[in-house]
Amino acid sequence: MRQPLNMAITYSHSQTRSLRWIVPAILALGLGFSIVGGILADRYVEEKANDRLNAVADLAAGNIAEHAAHFAGLTRALQVSFLDLPEMAAGNFRDLVGILYLHAGKQPIQSFVFAERTGSGQAEDFLIRYAEPQPGNEKLPGLRLSSNPGAAAAIAQLREGASLATTETFPLQHSAGGAQGMAFLAPIYITATQPPRYALKGRDIAGLVAVTVNLEGLFAQLATQLHEQELHLRVFSRTQDRHEEGFRFVFGDDSKKGHAASRYSAQRDIEVYGTVWRLTFDAQPGLILFPQRHLGLLVPAVGLLLTLMLSALAHT
């Protein structure tokens, strides 16, 4: 009878030693899996956020590029309106602009401009003759474009063969609120026939047409839509005359507090006839909807809870 009793005692001690390690093992494994699960979940959320941010950035950049193409189309339409005309009277220019405004729709157009070449050689300049609509653009007629470095750089680009060029809007056109703008310029030539007529090609530029756009009006609607998705838009610009100076801030919240708190960011560059727009998208954690954005905390929390439950069950 003693031998079976000894065997039972030996078995009992062995079982106790095994059970003694089960709880620590469960805790260690559970903690390890919880940490790994939290890291993987956080990476998953990061990838989803970046995928969504890049998709939105691509759509926004495409939208702005379409707007730029529309402004370029209006500039070309104004240019073509001069074809074969011996001259452009103020009334005719006003009528042309009225038609173009119908095609512009609700675009933030500031003005349609016609500038004539004056002088020759070093005395050559381009003098703005007409600017429509007149309200808000009264100071533009008579303005010499050579006084504007950006306009001078755009004219040089046109002389080199570019069909269109862009630059910052003329200084006198800036609003009191400091709104930024851009001008799309196209050249007009003149034939050697009698009488001379305007043409789209030639040796020397006889004049310029321009469409100027309010950038704040262009980007404001997009910025509002992005803000609803926890995204903040900032826009920077680099023109031909400021190439070495890099990008200059033109729209958005440039305070360090605003974009320093952003968790995700993306950039898109849009080339617009010599000017580069850099769109910067800063996203808050709210870009990923609840509860997905908290998976990095929820997964390890659930893992630890299950670990504690299993440990308690093993202990009892």
Coordinates of C-alpha atoms in Angstrom, one line a residue:
M1 CA 0.0 0.0 0.0
R2 CA 2.9 2.4 0.6
Q3 CA 4.2 2.1 -2.9
P4 CA 1.1 3.5 -4.6
L5 CA 0.9 6.3 -2.0
N6 CA 4.5 7.3 -2.8
M7 CA 3.7 7.3 -6.5
A8 CA 0.7 9.5 -5.9
I9 CA 2.7 12.0 -3.9
T10 CA 5.4 12.1 -6.6
Y11 CA 2.8 12.7 -9.3
S12 CA 1.2 15.4 -7.2
H13 CA 4.5 17.3 -6.8
S14 CA 5.2 17.0 -10.5
Q15 CA 1.8 18.4 -11.4
T16 CA 2.2 21.3 -9.0
R17 CA 5.6 22.2 -10.5
S18 CA 4.0 22.2 -14.0
L19 CA 1.1 24.3 -13.0
R20 CA 3.5 26.7 -11.3
W21 CA 4.9 27.7 -14.7
I22 CA 1.7 27.9 -16.6
V23 CA 0.6 31.2 -15.3
P24 CA 3.9 33.0 -15.9
A25 CA 4.1 31.4 -19.4
I26 CA 0.6 32.6 -20.3
L27 CA 1.4 36.1 -19.0
A28 CA 4.7 36.2 -21.0
L29 CA 3.2 34.9 -24.2
G30 CA 0.1 37.1 -23.9
L31 CA 2.2 40.2 -23.3
G32 CA 4.5 39.4 -26.2
F33 CA 1.5 38.8 -28.6
S34 CA -0.2 42.0 -27.3
I35 CA 2.9 44.2 -28.0
V36 CA 3.4 42.6 -31.5
G37 CA -0.3 42.9 -32.3
G38 CA -0.3 46.6 -31.3
I39 CA 2.7 47.3 -33.5
L40 CA 1.1 45.6 -36.5
A41 CA -2.2 47.3 -35.9
D42 CA -0.4 50.7 -35.7
R43 CA 1.4 50.0 -39.0
Y44 CA -1.9 49.0 -40.6
V45 CA -3.6 52.2 -39.5
E46 CA -0.5 54.1 -40.8
E47 CA -0.7 52.5 -44.2
K48 CA -4.5 53.1 -44.4
A49 CA -4.0 56.7 -43.5
N50 CA -1.2 57.2 -46.1
D51 CA -3.3 55.5 -48.8
R52 CA -6.2 57.7 -48.1
L53 CA -4.1 60.8 -47.9
N54 CA -2.4 60.0 -51.2
A55 CA -5.7 59.3 -52.9
V56 CA -7.1 62.6 -51.7
A57 CA -3.9 64.5 -52.7
D58 CA -4.0 63.0 -56.2
L59 CA -7.6 64.0 -56.7
A60 CA -7.0 67.6 -55.3
A61 CA -3.9 68.1 -57.5
G62 CA -5.8 66.8 -60.5
N63 CA -8.7 69.3 -59.7
I64 CA -6.2 72.2 -59.5
A65 CA -4.5 71.1 -62.7
E66 CA -7.9 71.1 -64.5
H67 CA -8.5 74.7 -63.3
A68 CA -5.1 75.8 -64.5
A69 CA -5.9 74.2 -67.9
H70 CA -9.2 76.1 -68.0
F71 CA -7.4 79.4 -67.3
A72 CA -4.9 78.6 -70.1
G73 CA -7.8 77.9 -72.4
L74 CA -9.4 81.3 -71.6
T75 CA -6.1 82.9 -72.4
R76 CA -5.8 81.2 -75.7
A77 CA -9.4 82.1 -76.5
L78 CA -8.6 85.8 -75.9
Q79 CA -5.4 85.5 -78.0
V80 CA -7.3 83.9 -80.9
S81 CA -9.9 86.7 -80.8
F82 CA -7.2 89.1 -82.1
L83 CA -6.6 86.9 -85.2
D84 CA -6.7 88.9 -88.5
L85 CA -8.0 92.1 -86.8
P86 CA -6.3 95.3 -88.0
E87 CA -6.8 96.8 -84.5
M88 CA -8.6 96.3 -81.2
A89 CA -10.9 99.0 -80.1
A90 CA -11.9 99.3 -76.5
G91 CA -15.5 98.4 -77.2
N92 CA -14.6 95.3 -79.1
F93 CA -12.3 94.2 -76.3
R94 CA -15.1 94.7 -73.8
D95 CA -17.5 92.6 -75.9
L96 CA -14.9 89.8 -76.2
V97 CA -14.4 89.8 -72.5
G98 CA -18.1 89.6 -71.9
I99 CA -18.3 86.4 -74.0
L100 CA -15.3 84.9 -72.2
Y101 CA -16.8 85.6 -68.9
L102 CA -19.8 83.4 -69.8
H103 CA -17.3 80.5 -70.4
A104 CA -15.4 81.3 -67.2
G105 CA -18.4 80.5 -65.1
K106 CA -17.7 81.0 -61.4
Q107 CA -13.9 80.9 -61.8
P108 CA -12.1 83.5 -59.7
I109 CA -11.0 85.7 -62.7
Q110 CA -9.6 89.1 -61.7
S111 CA -9.1 90.6 -65.2
F112 CA -8.6 90.2 -68.9
V113 CA -5.7 92.4 -70.1
F114 CA -4.3 93.6 -73.4
A115 CA -0.9 95.2 -73.5
E116 CA 0.8 96.8 -76.6
R117 CA 4.5 96.9 -77.3
T118 CA 6.0 100.4 -77.3
G119 CA 9.4 101.7 -78.2
S120 CA 12.3 99.5 -79.6
G121 CA 15.6 98.2 -78.5
Q122 CA 16.4 99.0 -74.8
A123 CA 13.5 101.4 -74.7
E124 CA 11.0 98.6 -75.6
D125 CA 8.3 98.0 -73.2
F126 CA 4.7 96.6 -73.0
L127 CA 2.1 99.1 -71.9
I128 CA -1.3 97.8 -70.7
R129 CA -4.0 99.4 -72.9
Y130 CA -7.2 97.6 -71.7
A131 CA -8.2 95.8 -68.6
E132 CA -11.7 94.4 -68.1
P133 CA -13.8 94.5 -66.1
Q134 CA -13.0 98.0 -65.3
P135 CA -14.2 98.0 -61.6
G136 CA -11.3 96.9 -59.5
N137 CA -8.8 97.2 -62.4
E138 CA -8.8 101.0 -62.9
K139 CA -5.1 101.3 -62.1
L140 CA -3.9 98.7 -64.7
P141 CA -4.2 100.7 -68.0
G142 CA -1.0 102.6 -68.5
L143 CA 1.1 100.2 -66.4
R144 CA 4.5 99.3 -67.9
L145 CA 5.2 95.6 -67.5
S146 CA 9.0 96.0 -67.5
S147 CA 8.6 97.4 -64.0
N148 CA 7.4 94.0 -62.8
P149 CA 10.3 91.4 -62.6
G150 CA 7.9 88.5 -62.8
A151 CA 6.2 89.9 -65.9
A152 CA 9.6 90.6 -67.5
A153 CA 10.7 87.0 -66.9
A154 CA 7.4 85.7 -68.4
I155 CA 7.9 87.9 -71.5
A156 CA 11.4 86.6 -71.9
Q157 CA 10.0 83.1 -71.7
L158 CA 7.5 84.0 -74.5
R159 CA 10.3 85.4 -76.7
E160 CA 12.1 82.1 -76.4
G161 CA 9.2 80.4 -78.0
A162 CA 6.8 79.5 -75.2
S163 CA 3.1 79.6 -76.2
L164 CA 2.0 80.6 -72.7
A165 CA 3.8 81.8 -69.6
T166 CA 2.7 82.6 -66.0
T167 CA 3.7 85.1 -63.4
E168 CA 2.5 86.8 -60.3
T169 CA -0.2 89.4 -61.0
F170 CA 0.7 93.0 -61.5
P171 CA 1.5 94.8 -58.2
L172 CA -1.3 97.4 -58.5
Q173 CA -3.8 94.6 -58.7
H174 CA -3.2 93.1 -55.3
S175 CA -6.2 93.5 -53.0
A176 CA -6.1 95.3 -49.7
G177 CA -6.3 92.0 -48.0
G178 CA -3.1 90.8 -49.6
A179 CA -4.7 88.1 -51.8
Q180 CA -2.2 86.4 -54.1
G181 CA -2.8 86.0 -57.8
M182 CA -1.3 84.7 -61.0
A183 CA -1.4 86.0 -64.6
F184 CA -1.5 83.7 -67.7
L185 CA 0.2 85.5 -70.6
A186 CA 0.1 84.7 -74.4
P187 CA 1.9 86.6 -77.2
I188 CA 0.3 88.4 -80.1
Y189 CA 2.2 89.1 -83.4
I190 CA 1.5 91.4 -86.3
T191 CA 1.8 90.6 -90.0
A192 CA 3.9 92.5 -92.6
T193 CA 0.8 93.0 -94.8
Q194 CA -0.9 96.3 -95.6
P195 CA -2.8 97.0 -93.5
P196 CA -1.0 95.1 -90.7
R197 CA -3.1 92.6 -88.9
Y198 CA -2.8 90.7 -85.7
A199 CA -1.5 87.1 -85.9
L200 CA -0.7 84.1 -83.7
K201 CA 2.8 83.6 -85.0
G202 CA 5.5 85.9 -86.3
R203 CA 9.0 87.3 -85.7
D204 CA 8.4 89.9 -83.1
I205 CA 5.9 90.1 -80.3
A206 CA 3.5 93.1 -80.9
G207 CA 1.4 92.7 -77.8
L208 CA 0.3 90.5 -75.0
V209 CA -3.0 89.2 -73.7
A210 CA -3.4 88.1 -70.1
V211 CA -5.9 86.5 -67.8
T212 CA -5.3 87.1 -64.1
V213 CA -6.6 84.8 -61.4
N214 CA -7.2 85.2 -57.7
L215 CA -5.4 82.3 -56.1
E216 CA -7.2 82.6 -52.8
G217 CA -10.5 82.2 -54.6
L218 CA -9.1 79.2 -56.5
F219 CA -7.8 77.3 -53.4
A220 CA -10.4 78.4 -50.8
Q221 CA -13.2 76.1 -51.9
L222 CA -10.8 73.1 -52.1
A223 CA -9.4 73.9 -48.7
T224 CA -12.9 74.0 -47.2
Q225 CA -13.7 70.6 -48.6
L226 CA -10.4 69.1 -47.3
H227 CA -10.9 70.6 -43.9
E228 CA -14.1 68.6 -43.5
Q229 CA -11.9 65.5 -43.9
E230 CA -9.4 66.6 -41.3
L231 CA -7.0 67.8 -43.9
H232 CA -5.2 71.2 -44.1
L233 CA -4.0 72.7 -47.4
R234 CA -1.0 74.9 -47.9
V235 CA 0.2 76.2 -51.3
F236 CA 3.6 77.4 -52.2
S237 CA 4.7 79.0 -55.5
R238 CA 8.0 79.2 -57.4
T239 CA 8.1 81.4 -60.5
Q240 CA 10.8 81.8 -63.2
D241 CA 12.1 85.1 -61.7
R242 CA 12.3 83.6 -58.2
H243 CA 13.7 80.2 -59.2
E244 CA 16.8 80.5 -57.0
E245 CA 14.9 81.7 -54.0
G246 CA 12.8 78.6 -53.8
F247 CA 9.1 78.3 -53.0
R248 CA 7.1 81.2 -51.6
F249 CA 4.0 80.7 -49.4
V250 CA 0.8 81.9 -51.2
F251 CA -2.2 80.2 -49.4
G252 CA -3.3 78.4 -46.3
D253 CA -2.3 78.4 -42.6
D254 CA 1.5 78.8 -42.5
S255 CA 1.7 78.8 -38.7
K256 CA 4.0 76.2 -37.3
K257 CA 1.5 75.2 -34.7
G258 CA -1.0 74.1 -37.4
H259 CA 1.1 71.7 -39.4
A260 CA 3.5 70.6 -36.6
A261 CA 0.6 68.8 -34.9
S262 CA -0.2 66.9 -38.1
R263 CA 0.4 63.2 -38.1
Y264 CA 0.4 62.6 -41.8
S265 CA 1.5 64.7 -44.7
A266 CA 1.8 64.6 -48.5
Q267 CA 3.1 66.9 -51.3
R268 CA 2.1 67.4 -54.9
D269 CA 3.9 69.7 -57.5
I270 CA 1.9 71.1 -60.4
E271 CA 3.8 72.8 -63.3
V272 CA 1.8 75.7 -64.7
Y273 CA 3.7 77.2 -67.7
G274 CA 6.8 78.2 -65.9
T275 CA 5.4 78.4 -62.4
V276 CA 5.3 75.5 -60.0
W277 CA 2.6 75.2 -57.4
R278 CA 3.5 73.0 -54.5
L279 CA 0.4 71.7 -52.6
T280 CA 1.1 70.4 -49.1
F281 CA -1.5 68.3 -47.4
D282 CA -1.3 68.0 -43.6
A283 CA -3.7 65.5 -42.0
Q284 CA -4.8 65.1 -38.4
P285 CA -5.4 61.7 -36.7
G286 CA -9.1 62.2 -37.5
L287 CA -8.3 61.3 -41.1
I288 CA -9.0 57.7 -40.1
L289 CA -12.4 57.2 -38.6
F290 CA -13.1 55.9 -35.1
P291 CA -12.5 53.2 -34.0
Q292 CA -9.9 52.3 -36.7
R293 CA -7.5 55.0 -35.8
H294 CA -7.3 53.5 -32.2
L295 CA -6.4 50.0 -33.3
G296 CA -2.9 50.5 -32.1
L297 CA -4.3 50.7 -28.6
L298 CA -7.4 48.5 -28.8
V299 CA -5.5 45.4 -30.1
P300 CA -2.9 45.2 -27.2
A301 CA -5.7 46.2 -24.7
V302 CA -7.8 43.2 -25.9
G303 CA -4.8 41.0 -25.9
L304 CA -3.9 41.9 -22.3
L305 CA -7.4 41.4 -21.2
L306 CA -7.6 37.9 -22.7
T307 CA -4.2 37.1 -21.1
L308 CA -5.4 38.1 -17.7
M309 CA -8.5 36.0 -18.1
L310 CA -6.6 32.9 -19.2
S311 CA -4.1 33.4 -16.3
A312 CA -6.9 33.6 -13.8
L313 CA -8.5 30.5 -15.2
A314 CA -5.2 28.6 -15.1
H315 CA -4.5 29.8 -11.5
T316 CA -7.9 28.4 -10.3

